[in-house]
Structures are given as structure tokens and as C-alpha cells.
Tab-separated table of C-alpha atoms in Angstrom:
chain	number	residue	atom	x	y	z
U	1	MET	CA	-13.145	-4.449	-8.707
U	2	THR	CA	-10.416	-6.193	-6.730
U	3	VAL	CA	-10.957	-9.912	-6.212
U	4	TRP	CA	-9.140	-11.087	-3.098
U	5	ILE	CA	-7.795	-14.650	-3.167
U	6	GLY	CA	-5.812	-15.615	-0.082
U	7	THR	CA	-4.772	-18.403	2.208
U	8	SER	CA	-3.858	-18.735	5.870
U	9	TRP	CA	-1.415	-21.531	6.668
U	10	LYS	CA	-2.541	-21.692	10.310
U	11	MET	CA	0.005	-23.574	12.509
U	12	ASN	CA	1.786	-25.147	9.559
U	13	LYS	CA	5.142	-24.755	7.780
U	14	THR	CA	8.624	-24.212	9.155
U	15	VAL	CA	10.642	-21.233	7.966
U	16	SER	CA	12.319	-23.253	5.231
U	17	GLU	CA	8.976	-24.689	4.082
U	18	ALA	CA	7.466	-21.205	3.980
U	19	GLN	CA	10.399	-19.903	1.954
U	20	ARG	CA	10.141	-22.772	-0.518
U	21	TYR	CA	6.397	-22.179	-0.952
U	22	THR	CA	6.898	-18.465	-1.531
U	23	ARG	CA	9.642	-18.932	-4.111
U	24	THR	CA	7.491	-21.476	-5.960
U	25	LEU	CA	4.535	-19.090	-5.845
U	26	LEU	CA	6.483	-16.141	-7.259
U	27	ALA	CA	7.984	-18.269	-10.003
U	28	GLY	CA	4.519	-19.572	-10.850
U	29	LEU	CA	3.093	-16.050	-11.069
U	30	ASP	CA	5.564	-15.093	-13.800
U	31	GLY	CA	3.659	-14.954	-17.054
U	32	ARG	CA	0.254	-15.393	-15.430
U	33	GLU	CA	-2.390	-12.777	-16.161
U	34	LEU	CA	-4.372	-12.344	-12.951
U	35	GLY	CA	-6.142	-9.136	-13.908
U	36	THR	CA	-7.933	-7.726	-10.855
U	37	VAL	CA	-7.125	-10.743	-8.649
U	38	GLN	CA	-5.095	-9.800	-5.557
U	39	PRO	CA	-3.270	-12.768	-3.971
U	40	PHE	CA	-2.436	-12.763	-0.262
U	41	ILE	CA	-0.739	-15.307	1.966
U	42	ILE	CA	-0.768	-15.491	5.762
U	43	PRO	CA	2.108	-17.560	7.201
U	44	PRO	CA	2.672	-18.333	10.879
U	45	ALA	CA	4.409	-15.545	12.811
U	46	THR	CA	7.711	-17.420	12.894
U	47	ALA	CA	7.950	-17.224	9.084
U	48	LEU	CA	6.736	-13.665	8.510
U	49	SER	CA	10.139	-12.021	8.180
U	50	ALA	CA	11.540	-14.820	6.024
U	51	VAL	CA	8.599	-14.678	3.623
U	52	ALA	CA	8.737	-10.864	3.575
U	53	GLY	CA	12.372	-11.075	2.548
U	54	ILE	CA	11.478	-13.165	-0.490
U	55	LEU	CA	8.555	-10.904	-1.407
U	56	ALA	CA	10.655	-7.744	-1.023
U	57	GLY	CA	10.303	-5.572	-4.097
U	58	ASP	CA	7.583	-7.806	-5.555
U	59	ARG	CA	4.193	-6.186	-4.989
U	60	ARG	CA	2.086	-8.927	-6.556
U	61	VAL	CA	1.433	-10.796	-3.290
U	62	LEU	CA	0.115	-9.209	-0.110
U	63	LEU	CA	1.605	-10.592	3.119
U	64	GLY	CA	-0.531	-11.026	6.219
U	65	ALA	CA	-0.263	-12.042	9.874
U	66	GLN	CA	-2.641	-14.466	11.586
U	67	ASN	CA	-3.099	-12.393	14.720
U	68	ALA	CA	-1.956	-9.280	16.562
U	69	HIS	CA	-2.680	-7.735	19.961
U	70	TRP	CA	-4.615	-4.498	20.296
U	71	GLU	CA	-1.908	-2.831	22.424
U	72	ASP	CA	1.258	-1.524	20.788
U	73	ASP	CA	3.539	-2.891	23.507
U	74	GLY	CA	3.537	-4.016	27.130
U	75	ALA	CA	3.423	-7.032	29.433
U	76	TRP	CA	1.547	-9.391	27.110
U	77	THR	CA	3.634	-12.551	27.213
U	78	GLY	CA	3.367	-14.657	24.081
U	79	GLU	CA	1.558	-12.002	22.052
U	80	VAL	CA	2.725	-9.905	19.109
U	81	SER	CA	1.649	-6.345	18.393
U	82	VAL	CA	0.530	-4.703	15.178
U	83	PRO	CA	3.769	-2.663	15.014
U	84	GLN	CA	5.738	-5.904	15.400
U	85	VAL	CA	3.968	-7.761	12.583
U	86	ALA	CA	4.213	-4.647	10.416
U	87	ASP	CA	7.933	-4.492	11.142
U	88	ALA	CA	8.177	-8.158	10.079
U	89	GLY	CA	6.579	-7.278	6.737
U	90	ALA	CA	2.837	-7.827	7.205
U	91	ARG	CA	0.439	-5.479	5.429
U	92	LEU	CA	-2.742	-7.335	6.430
U	93	VAL	CA	-3.869	-8.905	9.720
U	94	GLU	CA	-6.407	-11.708	10.118
U	95	ILE	CA	-8.713	-11.008	13.056
U	96	GLY	CA	-11.444	-12.925	14.863
U	97	HIS	CA	-11.145	-16.364	13.282
U	98	SER	CA	-13.560	-18.825	14.879
U	99	GLU	CA	-10.644	-20.917	16.176
U	100	ARG	CA	-9.351	-17.855	18.037
U	101	ARG	CA	-12.808	-17.265	19.465
U	102	GLU	CA	-13.355	-20.889	20.481
U	103	HIS	CA	-9.936	-21.839	21.827
U	104	PHE	CA	-8.364	-18.557	22.943
U	105	GLY	CA	-11.249	-16.620	24.423
U	106	GLU	CA	-11.544	-13.898	21.812
U	107	ASN	CA	-14.865	-12.088	21.785
U	108	ASP	CA	-16.562	-9.235	19.987
U	109	GLU	CA	-14.851	-6.623	22.164
U	110	THR	CA	-11.299	-7.904	21.699
U	111	VAL	CA	-11.973	-8.290	17.978
U	112	ARG	CA	-13.168	-4.674	17.843
U	113	LEU	CA	-10.024	-3.495	19.622
U	114	LYS	CA	-7.817	-5.428	17.211
U	115	VAL	CA	-9.562	-4.059	14.126
U	116	ALA	CA	-9.037	-0.537	15.447
U	117	ALA	CA	-5.355	-1.224	16.198
U	118	VAL	CA	-4.712	-2.599	12.723
U	119	LEU	CA	-6.320	0.433	11.116
U	120	ARG	CA	-4.461	2.798	13.420
U	121	HIS	CA	-1.167	1.501	12.046
U	122	GLY	CA	-2.184	1.628	8.412
U	123	LEU	CA	-2.621	-2.105	7.806
U	124	THR	CA	-5.614	-3.937	6.360
U	125	PRO	CA	-7.882	-5.828	8.805
U	126	LEU	CA	-9.293	-9.125	7.532
U	127	LEU	CA	-12.271	-9.552	9.842
U	128	CYS	CA	-13.497	-13.146	10.110
U	129	ILE	CA	-17.125	-13.788	11.011
U	130	GLY	CA	-19.240	-16.923	10.972
U	131	GLU	CA	-22.018	-18.814	12.700
U	132	SER	CA	-22.266	-22.276	14.224
U	133	ALA	CA	-24.377	-25.095	12.814
U	134	GLU	CA	-26.899	-24.488	15.606
U	135	VAL	CA	-27.373	-20.871	14.557
U	136	LYS	CA	-27.688	-21.893	10.916
U	137	ASP	CA	-30.246	-24.599	11.710
U	138	ALA	CA	-32.276	-22.051	13.650
U	139	GLY	CA	-32.413	-19.852	10.552
U	140	ARG	CA	-30.523	-17.007	12.185
U	141	SER	CA	-27.367	-16.910	10.034
U	142	PRO	CA	-27.932	-13.489	8.402
U	143	GLU	CA	-28.735	-11.607	11.598
U	144	PHE	CA	-25.924	-13.357	13.503
U	145	ILE	CA	-23.128	-12.534	11.073
U	146	VAL	CA	-24.327	-8.993	10.437
U	147	GLY	CA	-24.354	-8.492	14.210
U	148	GLN	CA	-20.826	-9.871	14.528
U	149	ALA	CA	-19.576	-7.488	11.873
U	150	SER	CA	-21.443	-4.535	13.373
U	151	ARG	CA	-19.919	-5.047	16.808
U	152	ALA	CA	-16.411	-5.449	15.376
U	153	LEU	CA	-16.667	-2.339	13.207
U	154	GLU	CA	-18.469	-0.108	15.680
U	155	GLY	CA	-17.315	3.502	15.703
U	156	LEU	CA	-15.200	3.370	12.541
U	157	SER	CA	-15.285	6.224	10.059
U	158	GLY	CA	-16.241	5.738	6.432
U	159	GLU	CA	-12.589	6.094	5.446
U	160	GLU	CA	-11.573	3.397	7.905
U	161	LEU	CA	-14.346	1.035	6.815
U	162	ALA	CA	-13.181	1.368	3.213
U	163	ARG	CA	-9.932	-0.373	4.238
U	164	VAL	CA	-11.611	-3.377	5.911
U	165	LEU	CA	-12.054	-6.833	4.400
U	166	ILE	CA	-14.749	-9.153	5.792
U	167	ALA	CA	-14.383	-12.921	5.420
U	168	TYR	CA	-17.561	-14.897	6.038
U	169	GLU	CA	-16.468	-18.342	7.247
U	170	PRO	CA	-19.329	-20.469	8.588
U	171	VAL	CA	-18.018	-22.551	11.474
U	172	TRP	CA	-19.837	-25.589	10.090
U	173	ALA	CA	-18.001	-25.284	6.769
U	174	ILE	CA	-14.363	-24.838	7.846
U	175	GLY	CA	-11.618	-27.250	8.894
U	176	ALA	CA	-10.990	-30.885	8.073
U	177	ALA	CA	-14.496	-31.838	9.192
U	178	GLY	CA	-16.193	-28.930	7.450
U	179	ARG	CA	-19.026	-29.392	4.994
U	180	PRO	CA	-18.729	-27.485	1.720
U	181	ALA	CA	-21.458	-24.887	1.440
U	182	GLY	CA	-23.477	-24.559	-1.735
U	183	PRO	CA	-24.128	-21.253	-3.514
U	184	ARG	CA	-27.842	-21.449	-2.727
U	185	GLU	CA	-27.344	-21.533	1.058
U	186	LEU	CA	-24.736	-18.756	0.910
U	187	ALA	CA	-26.882	-16.371	-1.112
U	188	GLU	CA	-28.932	-15.076	1.820
U	189	PRO	CA	-25.992	-14.460	4.205
U	190	PHE	CA	-24.069	-12.577	1.520
U	191	SER	CA	-27.121	-10.563	0.569
U	192	ALA	CA	-27.503	-9.514	4.217
U	193	LEU	CA	-23.810	-8.639	4.497
U	194	ALA	CA	-23.942	-6.665	1.277
U	195	ASP	CA	-26.992	-4.691	2.423
U	196	SER	CA	-25.214	-3.651	5.623
U	197	TRP	CA	-21.550	-3.492	4.640
U	198	GLY	CA	-20.996	-4.259	0.959
U	199	HIS	CA	-20.960	-0.617	-0.109
U	200	ARG	CA	-18.773	0.423	2.831
U	201	VAL	CA	-15.917	-2.098	3.080
U	202	ALA	CA	-13.133	-3.074	0.668
U	203	GLY	CA	-14.515	-6.543	0.007
U	204	LEU	CA	-16.632	-9.482	1.139
U	205	LEU	CA	-14.832	-12.836	0.981
U	206	TYR	CA	-16.017	-16.390	1.477
U	207	GLY	CA	-14.031	-19.079	3.292
U	208	GLY	CA	-14.970	-22.644	4.162
U	209	SER	CA	-13.943	-25.850	2.367
U	210	VAL	CA	-12.949	-23.905	-0.751
U	211	ALA	CA	-11.448	-26.207	-3.394
U	212	PRO	CA	-10.768	-26.158	-7.142
U	213	GLU	CA	-14.079	-27.978	-7.660
U	214	ASN	CA	-16.240	-25.235	-6.129
U	215	ALA	CA	-14.152	-22.057	-6.372
U	216	ALA	CA	-15.717	-20.756	-9.580
U	217	ALA	CA	-19.267	-21.320	-8.340
U	218	LEU	CA	-18.478	-19.545	-5.075
U	219	LEU	CA	-17.079	-16.529	-6.913
U	220	GLU	CA	-20.243	-16.322	-8.987
U	221	ILE	CA	-22.402	-15.790	-5.876
U	222	PRO	CA	-23.670	-12.188	-5.868
U	223	HIS	CA	-21.617	-9.869	-3.620
U	224	VAL	CA	-18.671	-12.311	-3.182
U	225	ASN	CA	-15.462	-10.370	-3.856
U	226	GLY	CA	-12.967	-13.109	-3.065
U	227	LEU	CA	-12.068	-16.354	-1.353
U	228	PHE	CA	-10.204	-17.113	1.870
U	229	ILE	CA	-8.767	-20.601	1.434
U	230	GLY	CA	-7.388	-23.204	3.806
U	231	ARG	CA	-5.776	-26.539	3.054
U	232	ALA	CA	-6.526	-26.481	-0.686
U	233	ALA	CA	-3.930	-23.688	-0.981
U	234	TRP	CA	-1.313	-25.005	1.454
U	235	GLN	CA	0.740	-26.242	-1.493
U	236	ALA	CA	1.902	-23.533	-3.878
U	237	GLN	CA	0.688	-25.356	-6.978
U	238	GLY	CA	-2.757	-25.753	-5.454
U	239	TYR	CA	-2.874	-22.050	-4.702
U	240	LEU	CA	-1.753	-21.180	-8.239
U	241	THR	CA	-4.550	-23.366	-9.599
U	242	LEU	CA	-7.088	-21.465	-7.504
U	243	LEU	CA	-5.676	-18.128	-8.654
U	244	ASP	CA	-6.102	-19.266	-12.261
U	245	ILE	CA	-9.698	-20.306	-11.582
U	246	ALA	CA	-10.426	-16.921	-10.028
U	247	ALA	CA	-8.877	-14.985	-12.898
U	248	ASN	CA	-10.714	-17.079	-15.490
U	249	THR	CA	-14.033	-16.728	-13.658
U	250	ILE	CA	-13.733	-12.960	-13.403
U	251	ASN	CA	-12.676	-12.628	-17.025
U	252	GLN	CA	-15.654	-14.725	-18.106
U	253	GLU	CA	-18.003	-12.535	-16.066
U	254	LEU	CA	-16.536	-9.413	-17.654
U	255	ARG	CA	-16.975	-10.821	-21.149
U	256	THR	CA	-20.632	-11.686	-20.540
U	257	SER	CA	-21.598	-8.533	-18.669
């Protein structure tokens, strides 16, 4: 079973900073035994090509883009297409992050169109879903996130679904003001996701205030196949630490199973 451990840098890092991070990451991976752990990094669009150049020929790290339009080309000022991010080296595309939904008007329909576009061009969609604190407090988290995923993945074939990653990122748990979620309160949402999608998609990830202190416990939650990490992985050494934790956790689970 592949365990996906990745990080999105959001609107951070210049090209030179991204290159330095990537070189440090690759050097740090030498000699490390990650087993079934699959690292992925998602730089800003300005650094995609530069990071791809450093990763060229090294298949250990999957490169992603933070966004892409659903059309292949056209009069979409300021946007980038899936063919463009693929040409820059991306093999994965993050879609539907709550910040995109809140600040840039993305909705279930545009997210659905983007998932389809990413699949159409042979890349991996990383579909982000998550509920607000109000939804959580009302006890509607499971039905809300399952509904989000269902609308985004509507009409896809079984073969297409098998290439999709879903990242559950509760809005109340992400960002600088986010509150770390405990395994107990994540058990029900992941159980609901697994019942609907766990046997059909490539993996179910968790993201939201992930840190070295809670990474192992999060990976031990039933049905969690990986972690989508923010600021705790924005320095290469921090990311390497989290990769080690993931590899050790999975190895321990294998030894005790």
C-alpha cells in the first residue's frame, strides 16, 4: 500500500529558494529507506520548471502543481492549464483547496471540471475536501465531505477513480490559526470516506496542522493512507523528519500485523 506524504508550499518560496529546498531534499533522501512512502512536493507555479529540472531523472519525489484550469487553452488571463503545468514537469495537481473555494470562487462544479481535465491529460488529481467549524459543530462532517467528494468525482469511470487522491482537510484545522485534530474526532469522517470511496480511489490523505508530534498518530487512524502537510514541511529538514516518521510508523504496523 502506497503511503502518500506531501506538502504544498502555497504562495511561498522564490525560484532559488525552491531549488535549494529540492537539492537539500534529494540529498537527504540518499540512504533513507522509505519503503512504500511516496513523497510529493507542490511548489508555486513560478518554480515548477526549476524544481522539475532538479528532479529530472530522479523518480523518488512526485512533483505537483497547486492549481490548473479546466480548459486546455484560451482567453483565461492569469490562469494556467493542465497541459502547461504538465509541460513544466507536474505529474499531480492539487484541486479544490478550501482557500481556493473561499477566496477565488471555486465551487463543486469547477472542481469537478478540473478533476476531469487532470485525468484527461494523464496526471493525478489531489482532490481537497473539508468542512467548516459550523458544519462540524452541527454534527454533519461525514455527510458534508462525502457529498463534496461525490460531486467532484461524478461521472468518472472506475479506472479514472483509481488514479484519484482525496485529501480531507477540515477548514477548522488548517492554516496558522488551525486547531490540530485528534484521532478520535477524525475516525468518523474517515470511516465515511472509506465506505464511499476508500476502495475506489488511490488513497485517502489527511491534512490540517500536521506536525512531527502528531504525524504517527494520524497515520494510525484507520483508512488514512497519507498526510498532506503545510508549514511543518516548508523546510526540507522538517519534511525529511516527517518522511522518517511515516516510514517508521508503517514499518511498525507491518511488523505487528
